[in-house]
Amino acid sequence: MLDDRMTLLNAKEAAHYLRVSLFTLSRIEREGGLVPFRTPGGHRRYSMRMLHDYLENSRNSWSHKINAAQRQQRVANPKDIERSQLKLAQA
């Protein structure tokens, strides 16, 4: 019995699984995020494991980017603080 993780999907099925368009799937490939298997006819095939791993890595990447953005927002700009104080004083 084949392991479900080794089930191969075509490009349309893979895009549906990732919830992206075919165009976005192609962009992910160009950027090196996914490297599909090729059939003798040149058609792309993606394993479920490959797609699952991509999703896990992209979640971790987004989490890291969001945390970095939140850290930057926590560092207050002195001019912003001054503006806020002026607005409070005027109110």
Coordinates of C-alpha atoms in Angstrom, one line a residue:
M1 CA 0.0 0.0 0.0
L2 CA 1.4 3.4 -0.9
D3 CA 1.9 5.9 1.8
D4 CA -0.4 8.9 1.4
R5 CA 2.6 11.2 1.7
M6 CA 3.9 9.7 -1.6
T7 CA 0.6 10.3 -3.4
L8 CA 1.4 12.5 -6.5
L9 CA -0.7 15.4 -7.5
N10 CA -0.7 17.3 -10.7
A11 CA -0.3 21.1 -10.8
K12 CA -4.0 21.9 -10.6
E13 CA -4.5 19.6 -7.6
A14 CA -1.3 20.9 -5.9
A15 CA -2.5 24.5 -6.3
H16 CA -5.9 23.6 -4.9
Y17 CA -4.2 21.8 -1.9
L18 CA -2.0 24.9 -1.2
R19 CA -5.0 27.2 -1.9
V20 CA -3.1 29.2 -4.5
S21 CA -3.5 29.9 -8.2
L22 CA -1.6 28.0 -10.8
F23 CA 0.3 31.2 -11.5
T24 CA 1.3 31.4 -7.8
L25 CA 2.3 27.8 -7.9
S26 CA 4.6 28.5 -10.8
R27 CA 6.1 31.5 -9.0
I28 CA 6.8 29.4 -5.9
E29 CA 8.7 26.9 -8.2
R30 CA 10.7 29.7 -9.9
E31 CA 11.7 31.0 -6.5
G32 CA 12.8 27.5 -5.4
G33 CA 10.1 26.9 -2.9
L34 CA 9.0 23.7 -4.6
V35 CA 10.8 21.4 -7.0
P36 CA 8.2 19.1 -8.6
F37 CA 8.9 15.7 -10.1
R38 CA 8.6 15.5 -13.9
T39 CA 6.9 12.8 -15.9
P40 CA 8.5 11.5 -19.1
G41 CA 6.1 13.8 -20.9
G42 CA 7.4 16.8 -18.8
H43 CA 4.3 17.2 -16.6
R44 CA 4.8 18.3 -13.1
R45 CA 3.9 16.1 -10.1
Y46 CA 4.0 17.0 -6.4
S47 CA 4.1 14.6 -3.5
M48 CA 1.8 15.3 -0.6
R49 CA 4.8 15.3 1.7
M50 CA 6.5 18.0 -0.5
L51 CA 3.4 20.2 -0.3
H52 CA 3.0 19.6 3.5
D53 CA 6.6 20.5 4.1
Y54 CA 6.3 23.6 2.0
L55 CA 3.2 24.7 4.0
E56 CA 5.0 24.1 7.3
N57 CA 8.1 26.0 6.2
S58 CA 6.0 28.9 4.8
R59 CA 4.1 29.1 8.1
N60 CA 7.3 29.3 10.1
S61 CA 8.6 32.0 7.7
W62 CA 5.5 34.1 8.0
S63 CA 5.6 33.7 11.7
H64 CA 9.2 34.9 11.8
K65 CA 8.4 37.9 9.5
I66 CA 5.3 38.9 11.6
N67 CA 7.3 38.7 14.8
A68 CA 10.1 40.9 13.3
A69 CA 7.5 43.4 12.2
Q70 CA 5.9 43.5 15.7
R71 CA 9.4 44.0 17.2
Q72 CA 10.0 47.0 14.9
Q73 CA 6.6 48.5 15.9
R74 CA 7.5 48.2 19.5
V75 CA 10.6 50.5 19.0
A76 CA 9.1 53.9 19.3
N77 CA 10.3 56.8 17.1
P78 CA 11.0 59.8 19.4
K79 CA 9.2 62.1 16.9
D80 CA 6.1 59.9 17.1
I81 CA 6.2 60.1 20.9
E82 CA 6.5 63.9 20.7
R83 CA 3.6 64.2 18.3
S84 CA 1.4 62.0 20.6
Q85 CA 2.3 64.1 23.6
L86 CA 1.4 67.3 21.7
K87 CA -2.0 65.9 20.6
L88 CA -2.7 64.9 24.2
A89 CA -1.8 68.3 25.5
Q90 CA -4.1 69.9 22.9
A91 CA -7.0 67.7 23.7

